Short mmCIF file of C-alpha atoms in Angstrom, two decimals:
data_model
loop_
_atom_site.label_atom_id
_atom_site.label_comp_id
_atom_site.label_asym_id
_atom_site.label_seq_id
_atom_site.Cartn_x
_atom_site.Cartn_y
_atom_site.Cartn_z
CA MET A 1 79.60 143.97 113.87
CA THR A 2 82.80 144.35 115.12
CA PRO A 3 83.41 142.45 118.30
CA ASN A 4 84.22 144.30 121.14
CA ILE A 5 87.56 143.13 122.64
CA ALA A 6 90.27 145.49 123.64
CA PRO A 7 93.18 145.44 121.26
CA LEU A 8 95.52 144.22 124.33
CA THR A 9 93.23 141.54 125.32
CA LEU A 10 93.06 140.30 121.80
CA PHE A 11 96.92 140.30 121.54
CA PHE A 12 97.73 138.48 124.63
CA ALA A 13 94.75 135.81 123.53
CA SER A 14 96.21 135.08 120.57
CA ILE A 15 99.66 134.39 121.80
CA PHE A 16 98.32 132.16 124.28
CA THR A 17 94.62 131.14 124.79
CA SER A 18 94.06 130.41 121.04
CA ASN A 19 97.35 129.61 120.03
CA ILE A 20 97.27 129.51 116.10
CA LEU A 21 99.27 126.46 116.25
CA LEU A 22 98.45 124.55 119.28
CA ALA A 23 94.78 125.60 119.42
CA ASN A 24 94.04 125.72 115.54
CA PHE A 25 96.48 123.50 114.05
CA LEU A 26 97.34 126.13 111.46
CA GLY A 27 100.93 126.18 109.76
CA MET A 28 101.88 122.41 110.84
CA CYS A 29 103.57 121.31 107.78
CA SER A 30 106.42 123.80 108.22
CA PHE A 31 106.12 123.76 111.88
CA ILE A 32 107.35 119.95 112.13
CA SER A 33 109.93 120.00 109.17
CA ILE A 34 111.61 123.06 110.19
CA SER A 35 111.97 122.65 114.05
CA LYS A 36 114.73 120.17 113.90
CA ASP A 37 116.92 122.73 115.03
CA LEU A 38 116.91 125.81 116.94
CA LYS A 39 118.37 128.48 114.60
CA SER A 40 116.35 128.02 111.75
CA ALA A 41 113.25 127.78 113.88
CA ASN A 42 114.01 131.32 114.87
CA GLY A 43 114.53 132.46 111.49
CA LEU A 44 111.22 130.94 110.59
CA GLY A 45 109.38 132.07 113.52
CA LEU A 46 110.51 135.87 112.98
CA ALA A 47 109.53 135.69 109.26
CA VAL A 48 106.21 134.12 109.89
CA THR A 49 105.64 137.00 112.52
CA VAL A 50 106.74 139.85 110.09
CA VAL A 51 104.45 138.44 107.12
CA LEU A 52 101.49 137.88 109.34
CA THR A 53 101.16 141.19 110.65
CA LEU A 54 101.80 142.82 107.14
CA THR A 55 99.61 140.52 105.07
CA ASN A 56 96.54 140.49 107.93
CA ALA A 57 96.92 144.39 107.72
CA VAL A 58 97.05 144.74 103.62
CA ASN A 59 94.19 141.85 103.41
CA TRP A 60 91.77 143.94 106.05
CA VAL A 61 92.26 146.95 103.59
CA VAL A 62 91.46 144.97 100.33
CA LEU A 63 88.58 143.41 102.20
CA ARG A 64 87.18 146.56 103.67
CA TYR A 65 87.52 148.68 100.34
CA VAL A 66 87.72 146.24 97.40
CA LEU A 67 85.91 142.74 98.17
CA ILE A 68 82.96 144.30 100.13
CA PRO A 69 81.94 147.29 98.14
CA LEU A 70 82.48 145.03 95.07
CA ASP A 71 80.41 142.47 96.50
CA LEU A 72 83.20 139.95 95.49
CA LEU A 73 83.22 138.18 98.83
CA TYR A 74 83.43 134.73 97.22
CA LEU A 75 86.65 135.32 95.77
CA ARG A 76 88.24 136.07 98.81
CA PHE A 77 90.41 132.84 98.81
CA ILE A 78 92.14 133.85 95.65
CA VAL A 79 92.53 137.53 96.70
CA PHE A 80 94.22 136.71 100.07
CA ILE A 81 96.36 134.45 98.47
CA ILE A 82 97.71 136.52 95.66
CA VAL A 83 98.05 139.46 98.48
CA ILE A 84 100.26 137.04 100.67
CA ALA A 85 102.60 136.09 97.55
CA ALA A 86 102.77 139.59 96.63
CA VAL A 87 103.77 140.76 100.31
CA VAL A 88 106.24 138.03 100.34
CA GLN A 89 107.82 138.99 96.83
CA MET A 90 108.01 142.62 97.92
CA LEU A 91 109.52 141.58 101.41
CA GLU A 92 112.10 139.43 100.09
CA MET A 93 113.19 142.39 97.54
CA ILE A 94 113.09 145.05 100.41
CA ILE A 95 115.35 142.82 102.70
CA ASP A 96 117.54 141.78 100.04
CA ARG A 97 118.17 145.77 99.09
CA VAL A 98 118.19 146.88 102.64
CA SER A 99 120.32 144.09 104.87
CA PRO A 100 121.81 141.27 102.83
CA PRO A 101 122.70 139.56 106.06
CA LEU A 102 118.91 139.57 107.22
CA TYR A 103 118.50 138.39 103.57
CA MET A 104 120.87 135.40 103.94
CA ALA A 105 119.18 134.48 107.31
CA LEU A 106 115.75 134.60 106.18
CA GLY A 107 116.15 134.20 102.38
CA ILE A 108 115.22 130.71 102.39
CA PHE A 109 112.01 130.84 104.33
CA LEU A 110 110.15 133.46 102.76
CA PRO A 111 109.41 131.42 99.96
CA LEU A 112 108.05 128.79 102.24
CA ILE A 113 105.71 131.37 104.07
CA THR A 114 103.36 131.69 101.06
CA VAL A 115 101.82 128.17 101.52
CA ASN A 116 102.22 128.35 105.30
CA CYS A 117 98.52 128.00 106.40
CA ALA A 118 98.89 130.23 109.51
CA ILE A 119 98.98 133.21 107.05
CA LEU A 120 96.18 132.34 105.05
CA GLY A 121 94.23 131.01 108.24
CA ALA A 122 94.74 134.40 110.11
CA ALA A 123 93.50 136.24 107.34
CA LEU A 124 90.21 134.17 107.44
CA PHE A 125 89.52 134.09 110.85
CA MET A 126 90.02 138.17 110.72
CA GLU A 127 87.38 137.96 107.77
CA ILE A 128 84.87 135.66 109.73
CA ARG A 129 85.30 137.47 113.19
CA LYS A 130 84.79 140.72 111.59
CA TYR A 131 87.85 142.29 113.35
CA ASP A 132 88.33 146.37 112.67
CA PHE A 133 91.96 147.46 111.51
CA VAL A 134 93.60 147.64 114.76
CA GLN A 135 92.41 144.49 115.88
CA SER A 136 93.21 142.72 112.46
CA VAL A 137 96.75 143.83 112.97
CA VAL A 138 97.30 143.09 116.85
CA PHE A 139 95.61 139.57 115.85
CA GLY A 140 98.10 139.04 113.27
CA LEU A 141 100.97 140.10 115.42
CA GLY A 142 99.89 138.04 118.39
CA SER A 143 99.32 135.03 116.16
CA GLY A 144 102.70 135.36 114.62
CA LEU A 145 104.55 135.78 117.94
CA GLY A 146 102.55 132.77 119.44
CA TRP A 147 103.65 130.45 116.50
CA TRP A 148 107.41 131.76 117.11
CA LEU A 149 106.91 130.94 120.86
CA ALA A 150 105.59 127.31 119.60
CA ILE A 151 108.16 126.63 117.45
CA ILE A 152 111.03 127.46 119.20
CA SER A 153 109.83 125.80 122.45
CA LEU A 154 109.44 122.86 120.10
CA ALA A 155 112.70 122.92 118.58
CA ALA A 156 114.22 123.13 122.24
CA ILE A 157 112.08 120.23 123.45
CA ARG A 158 113.21 118.01 120.05
CA LYS A 159 116.94 118.62 121.11
CA LYS A 160 116.40 116.63 124.21
CA VAL A 161 113.90 114.06 122.87
CA ASP A 162 116.54 112.99 120.49
CA LYS A 163 118.51 111.62 123.17
CA ALA A 164 115.67 109.72 124.67
CA PRO A 165 115.10 106.40 124.40
CA VAL A 166 112.03 106.40 122.12
CA PRO A 167 110.55 103.24 120.78
CA ALA A 168 111.37 102.58 117.26
CA GLY A 169 108.21 102.97 115.39
CA LEU A 170 107.65 106.25 117.03
CA LYS A 171 110.75 108.07 116.17
CA GLY A 172 110.92 110.87 114.02
CA PRO A 173 107.35 112.40 113.31
CA GLY A 174 105.35 110.18 115.98
CA ILE A 175 107.25 111.29 118.83
CA THR A 176 107.34 114.89 117.45
CA LEU A 177 103.31 114.80 117.34
CA ILE A 178 103.03 113.48 120.76
CA THR A 179 105.41 116.21 122.07
CA ILE A 180 103.15 118.96 120.20
CA GLY A 181 100.14 117.34 122.02
CA PHE A 182 101.86 117.91 125.43
CA MET A 183 102.75 121.52 124.57
CA ALA A 184 98.68 121.87 123.40
CA MET A 185 97.93 120.56 126.76
CA ALA A 186 99.91 123.07 128.51
CA PHE A 187 98.58 125.64 126.76
CA ILE A 188 94.91 124.73 127.43
CA GLY A 189 95.87 125.71 130.99
CA PHE A 190 95.74 129.37 129.73
CA SER A 191 92.20 129.03 128.29
CA GLY A 192 89.45 130.63 130.12
CA MET A 193 91.53 133.68 131.14
CA LEU A 194 90.67 135.64 128.16
CA PRO A 195 87.96 135.56 125.32
CA VAL A 196 89.15 135.57 121.84
CA GLN A 197 85.89 136.41 119.68
CA MET B 1 97.62 104.20 81.99
CA ASN B 2 96.99 100.54 82.39
CA SER B 3 95.19 99.03 85.14
CA LYS B 4 98.12 97.44 86.71
CA GLN B 5 100.02 101.07 86.96
CA ALA B 6 96.35 102.08 88.18
CA LYS B 7 96.49 99.80 91.14
CA GLN B 8 99.91 100.40 92.01
CA ILE B 9 99.15 104.11 92.50
CA LEU B 10 96.10 103.24 94.33
CA VAL B 11 98.10 100.82 96.55
CA ASP B 12 100.94 103.36 96.94
CA ASN B 13 98.42 106.33 98.26
CA LEU B 14 96.34 104.23 100.74
CA TRP B 15 99.23 102.51 102.61
CA PHE B 16 102.97 102.65 101.07
CA ASN B 17 102.95 106.01 100.77
CA ASN B 18 100.03 107.41 102.25
CA PRO B 19 100.06 111.13 102.77
CA ILE B 20 99.81 111.31 106.35
CA PHE B 21 101.81 108.54 107.48
CA ILE B 22 104.95 108.75 105.46
CA GLN B 23 104.85 112.49 104.38
CA ILE B 24 103.29 114.00 107.08
CA LEU B 25 101.62 116.29 105.01
CA GLY B 26 98.12 118.41 105.00
CA ILE B 27 97.34 117.75 108.64
CA CYS B 28 97.21 121.68 109.09
CA SER B 29 93.54 122.25 108.21
CA THR B 30 91.92 119.23 108.66
CA LEU B 31 93.06 118.25 112.75
CA ALA B 32 90.85 120.92 113.55
CA VAL B 33 87.64 119.38 112.25
CA THR B 34 88.37 115.91 113.65
CA ASN B 35 85.96 115.94 116.50
CA LEU B 36 83.08 115.19 114.75
CA LEU B 37 82.83 112.67 112.13
CA SER B 38 80.33 114.31 110.00
CA ASN B 39 82.44 117.37 109.68
CA THR B 40 85.37 115.23 108.84
CA VAL B 41 83.19 113.13 106.20
CA ILE B 42 82.68 116.34 104.49
CA MET B 43 85.94 117.75 104.92
CA THR B 44 88.08 114.94 103.54
CA LEU B 45 85.49 114.72 100.70
CA GLY B 46 86.20 118.02 99.70
CA VAL B 47 90.14 117.58 100.08
CA THR B 48 89.68 114.72 97.75
CA PHE B 49 87.53 116.43 95.23
CA ALA B 50 90.05 119.47 95.24
CA THR B 51 93.13 117.40 95.11
CA ALA B 52 91.78 115.07 92.00
CA PHE B 53 90.51 118.23 90.08
CA SER B 54 93.46 120.26 90.62
CA SER B 55 95.73 117.36 89.60
CA TRP B 56 93.95 116.76 86.67
CA THR B 57 93.99 120.50 85.59
CA VAL B 58 97.60 121.03 86.28
CA SER B 59 98.38 118.02 84.16
CA LEU B 60 96.51 119.11 81.45
CA LEU B 61 98.07 122.71 81.54
CA LYS B 62 101.54 121.66 82.41
CA ASN B 63 102.93 122.62 78.96
CA LEU B 64 101.42 125.97 78.87
CA ILE B 65 102.68 126.99 82.44
CA PRO B 66 105.89 128.77 82.33
CA ARG B 67 108.16 126.86 84.85
CA ARG B 68 108.97 130.21 86.66
CA VAL B 69 105.34 131.00 87.89
CA ARG B 70 104.26 127.43 87.81
CA MET B 71 103.92 127.52 91.90
CA ILE B 72 101.70 130.65 91.56
CA VAL B 73 99.44 129.31 88.91
CA GLN B 74 99.08 125.90 90.75
CA VAL B 75 97.86 127.89 93.87
CA LEU B 76 95.29 129.76 91.78
CA ILE B 77 94.11 126.67 90.26
CA MET B 78 93.40 125.17 93.59
CA SER B 79 91.80 128.32 94.50
CA PHE B 80 89.47 127.80 91.85
CA TYR B 81 88.26 124.26 92.94
CA VAL B 82 88.00 125.43 96.58
CA ILE B 83 86.04 128.41 95.75
CA ILE B 84 83.58 125.62 94.10
CA LEU B 85 83.56 123.81 96.97
CA ASP B 86 82.91 126.56 99.39
CA ILE B 87 79.78 128.01 97.30
CA LEU B 88 78.71 124.16 96.87
CA LEU B 89 78.68 123.69 100.51
CA LYS B 90 77.15 127.13 101.52
CA ALA B 91 74.12 126.22 99.22
CA TYR B 92 73.32 122.63 100.19
CA LEU B 93 75.06 122.15 103.83
CA PRO B 94 74.80 125.63 105.19
CA GLU B 95 75.16 124.14 108.81
CA ILE B 96 78.29 122.46 108.33
CA SER B 97 79.89 125.11 106.22
CA LYS B 98 79.06 127.09 109.29
CA SER B 99 80.80 124.60 111.48
CA LEU B 100 83.96 124.44 109.37
CA GLY B 101 84.37 128.31 109.32
CA PRO B 102 88.04 129.25 107.63
CA TYR B 103 88.97 125.42 107.54
CA VAL B 104 87.04 124.94 104.12
CA GLY B 105 89.41 127.88 102.37
CA LEU B 106 92.60 126.55 104.12
CA ILE B 107 92.23 123.48 101.93
CA ILE B 108 94.15 125.78 99.46
CA THR B 109 97.12 125.53 101.51
CA ASN B 110 96.75 122.18 102.47
CA CYS B 111 100.34 120.72 101.17
CA ILE B 112 98.71 117.50 99.84
CA LEU B 113 97.31 119.61 96.87
CA MET B 114 100.55 121.16 96.15
CA GLY B 115 102.68 117.77 96.83
CA ARG B 116 100.74 116.08 94.28
CA ALA B 117 100.69 118.75 91.84
CA GLU B 118 104.42 119.40 92.11
CA GLY B 119 105.25 115.67 92.64
CA PHE B 120 103.11 113.80 90.40
CA ALA B 121 100.79 115.98 88.10
CA GLN B 122 103.51 117.61 86.55
CA GLY B 123 105.21 114.68 84.88
CA ASN B 124 102.18 112.53 84.27
CA PRO B 125 99.37 112.44 81.95
CA PRO B 126 95.84 113.88 83.08
CA ALA B 127 94.24 110.58 83.46
CA ALA B 128 96.79 109.29 85.80
CA ALA B 129 97.25 112.58 87.56
CA PHE B 130 93.24 112.78 88.31
CA TRP B 131 93.53 109.01 89.38
CA ASP B 132 96.64 109.74 91.68
CA GLY B 133 94.98 112.87 93.36
CA LEU B 134 92.04 110.95 93.84
CA THR B 135 93.86 108.03 95.54
CA SER B 136 95.66 110.63 97.44
CA GLY B 137 92.41 112.17 98.88
CA LEU B 138 91.28 108.78 99.81
CA GLY B 139 94.50 107.77 101.76
CA TYR B 140 94.01 110.89 103.79
CA MET B 141 90.58 110.37 104.13
CA TRP B 142 90.75 106.93 105.87
CA VAL B 143 92.99 107.90 108.42
CA LEU B 144 91.34 111.18 109.50
CA LEU B 145 87.81 109.29 109.71
CA THR B 146 89.93 106.97 111.97
CA VAL B 147 91.25 109.92 113.87
CA ALA B 148 87.48 111.23 113.75
CA PHE B 149 85.91 108.07 114.84
CA PHE B 150 87.85 107.56 118.02
CA ARG B 151 87.76 111.65 118.93
CA GLU B 152 83.82 111.56 118.55
CA PHE B 153 83.19 108.41 120.22
CA LEU B 154 85.45 109.01 123.27
CA GLY B 155 84.64 112.83 123.42
CA PHE B 156 80.83 112.87 123.08
CA GLY B 157 79.74 109.33 123.09
CA THR B 158 78.30 109.60 119.77
CA LEU B 159 79.12 108.71 116.21
CA MET B 160 77.68 111.00 113.48
CA GLY B 161 75.72 112.73 116.02
CA TYR B 162 73.59 109.48 117.08
CA PRO B 163 74.44 108.63 120.47
CA VAL B 164 76.07 105.03 120.90
CA ALA B 165 77.89 104.86 123.81
CA PRO B 166 76.52 102.62 126.84
CA LYS B 167 74.59 104.45 129.60
CA GLY B 168 77.08 105.98 132.11
CA PHE B 169 79.61 106.48 129.90
CA VAL B 170 81.38 109.54 130.59
CA PRO B 171 82.72 111.80 127.82
CA TRP B 172 86.36 112.33 127.73
CA THR B 173 86.44 115.90 127.29
CA ILE B 174 90.19 115.92 126.38
CA MET B 175 89.22 114.05 123.24
CA VAL B 176 87.22 116.79 122.00
CA MET B 177 90.35 119.24 122.62
CA ALA B 178 93.28 120.17 120.52
CA PRO B 179 95.86 117.64 122.47
CA SER B 180 93.67 114.60 121.91
CA ALA B 181 94.45 115.08 117.83
CA PHE B 182 97.89 115.16 118.04
CA PHE B 183 98.13 111.96 120.38
CA MET B 184 95.82 110.11 118.07
CA VAL B 185 97.50 111.02 114.71
CA GLY B 186 101.11 110.31 116.54
CA THR B 187 99.60 107.11 118.34
CA LEU B 188 98.47 106.00 114.39
CA LEU B 189 101.74 106.76 113.23
CA TRP B 190 103.28 104.54 115.63
CA ILE B 191 101.09 101.55 114.83
CA SER B 192 101.38 102.05 111.22
CA LYS B 193 105.21 102.09 111.27
CA ASN B 194 105.48 99.21 113.14
CA ILE B 195 103.05 96.97 110.76
CA MET B 196 105.14 98.24 108.16
CA ALA B 197 108.66 97.30 109.90
CA ALA B 198 107.15 93.78 110.88
CA ARG B 199 106.37 93.05 107.46
CA GLU B 200 109.66 94.21 106.18
CA LYS B 201 111.03 91.81 108.64
CA ALA B 202 109.14 88.98 107.41
CA LYS B 203 110.06 89.65 104.02
CA GLY B 204 113.76 89.78 104.96
CA GLY B 205 113.51 86.52 106.60
CA LYS B 206 112.35 84.88 103.72
CA ALA B 207 114.54 86.16 101.26
#
C-alpha cells in the first residue's frame, strides 16, 4: 500500500519535521568531519542533494521492476549500494566533461558520498514506507535539501563556537555533538506539523 | 598473532583507540536505536559480527583484490554479511527486526567496518584482522550500551523493558527523542577525554 501523502507535504516534511540528519541520524560521519568550513560544507550539501534525488529515483525503478518481480528483495542492500556507486561514478564523469569548474568544486566530495549513510538510508526508507515514484523522488530531494540545510547551519555555528571558551575536554567533536543536539531540539519544534509516513 | 599483541589490540580498541571516542566513527546508524536497551544490544552485536567477519574476509582476500576496485569489493563483502544478519534477525527476532527497520541495512555504510577493513585488515593476517574487528565492535558496543542505559532508564523508566524506576518517577520525554543521543555521546566524549588527559598528566608528572 502506497501511503497517501501529497508530494508537497512530503517534501516539506522531509526537510523539516523528519530531517534525515537531525531526526534519523543519517550521514553523521561526513557531517562532523566536513562541517569545519562553510565552503566545503556547501559543496558537499549540493552533491548529496543531487545524488540523493537521482539514486532514489533509480533505486525505485530497480526495486519496482527488477527486485520485486524476481522476488529478490533480500538482495536489496547489495543492489542499492551498487546503484549508488554507479550513479556517483557516472555523475563524476558527466560533470568532469560538462563543467570542469564544478568538477573541481565537487570532485573530492563525490567518492565520499558512496558511503554516506544518508543515501542508502533514504533508499531503505523509501522501500519500507512503500513510496510511489513521485513520492520517492520528492523524498530524496527533500532529504537532500534538509541535509544541506543542516550542514551549512552547523558549519556557520562552528565558526562562532571556535572562538568561544570551551572546556578543554569538550573541544572538537564533543562540543560539535552538543551543538548538533541543540539543532535537533530546534528542529523538534517543527514536528507534529506534518506527517511523514 | 601472539597473546601480547592480542591484548594490545583489545586494550586499544576498547579504550585508547575506541572507534567512538577517538575516531567518531560509525555513530550514524546506531544513535537512532539507542533509546531502547534491547534494540541496542542486538544492533551492536550485529555490528560486531559484521565487522569481525568482513575484516577476516578482506584480510583473506587482500592479495586477490586489485587495488583499484578494493573499495567496492569491500562494500560487497560487508553487504554479504549484513544480508545474512538481516535474514537471521527476520527469522529469529522478527519483533526487533521490525523496530530496527532500515538501520540493519545501514550497517553496510557504518564507517567502522570500512575503517577497520582499510586501516587494519588490509595489512594484517586473517586471525589478527578477525580479532581486531571483534574488539572494535566490542569497543563500540560498551559505549552505545552506556548511552542506551541512560536513555531508556531516564526516558521510559525501564531497563530491557522491565520497569525499574521508583514509583512517581516522571519519564524525561527528551531522552527518547533525537537530541538526547547527541548530548549523551557528547558528554561521554567529554568524560573520556578528561580521564585520558588526567592520566597523561599523571604519567608526565612521574617522568
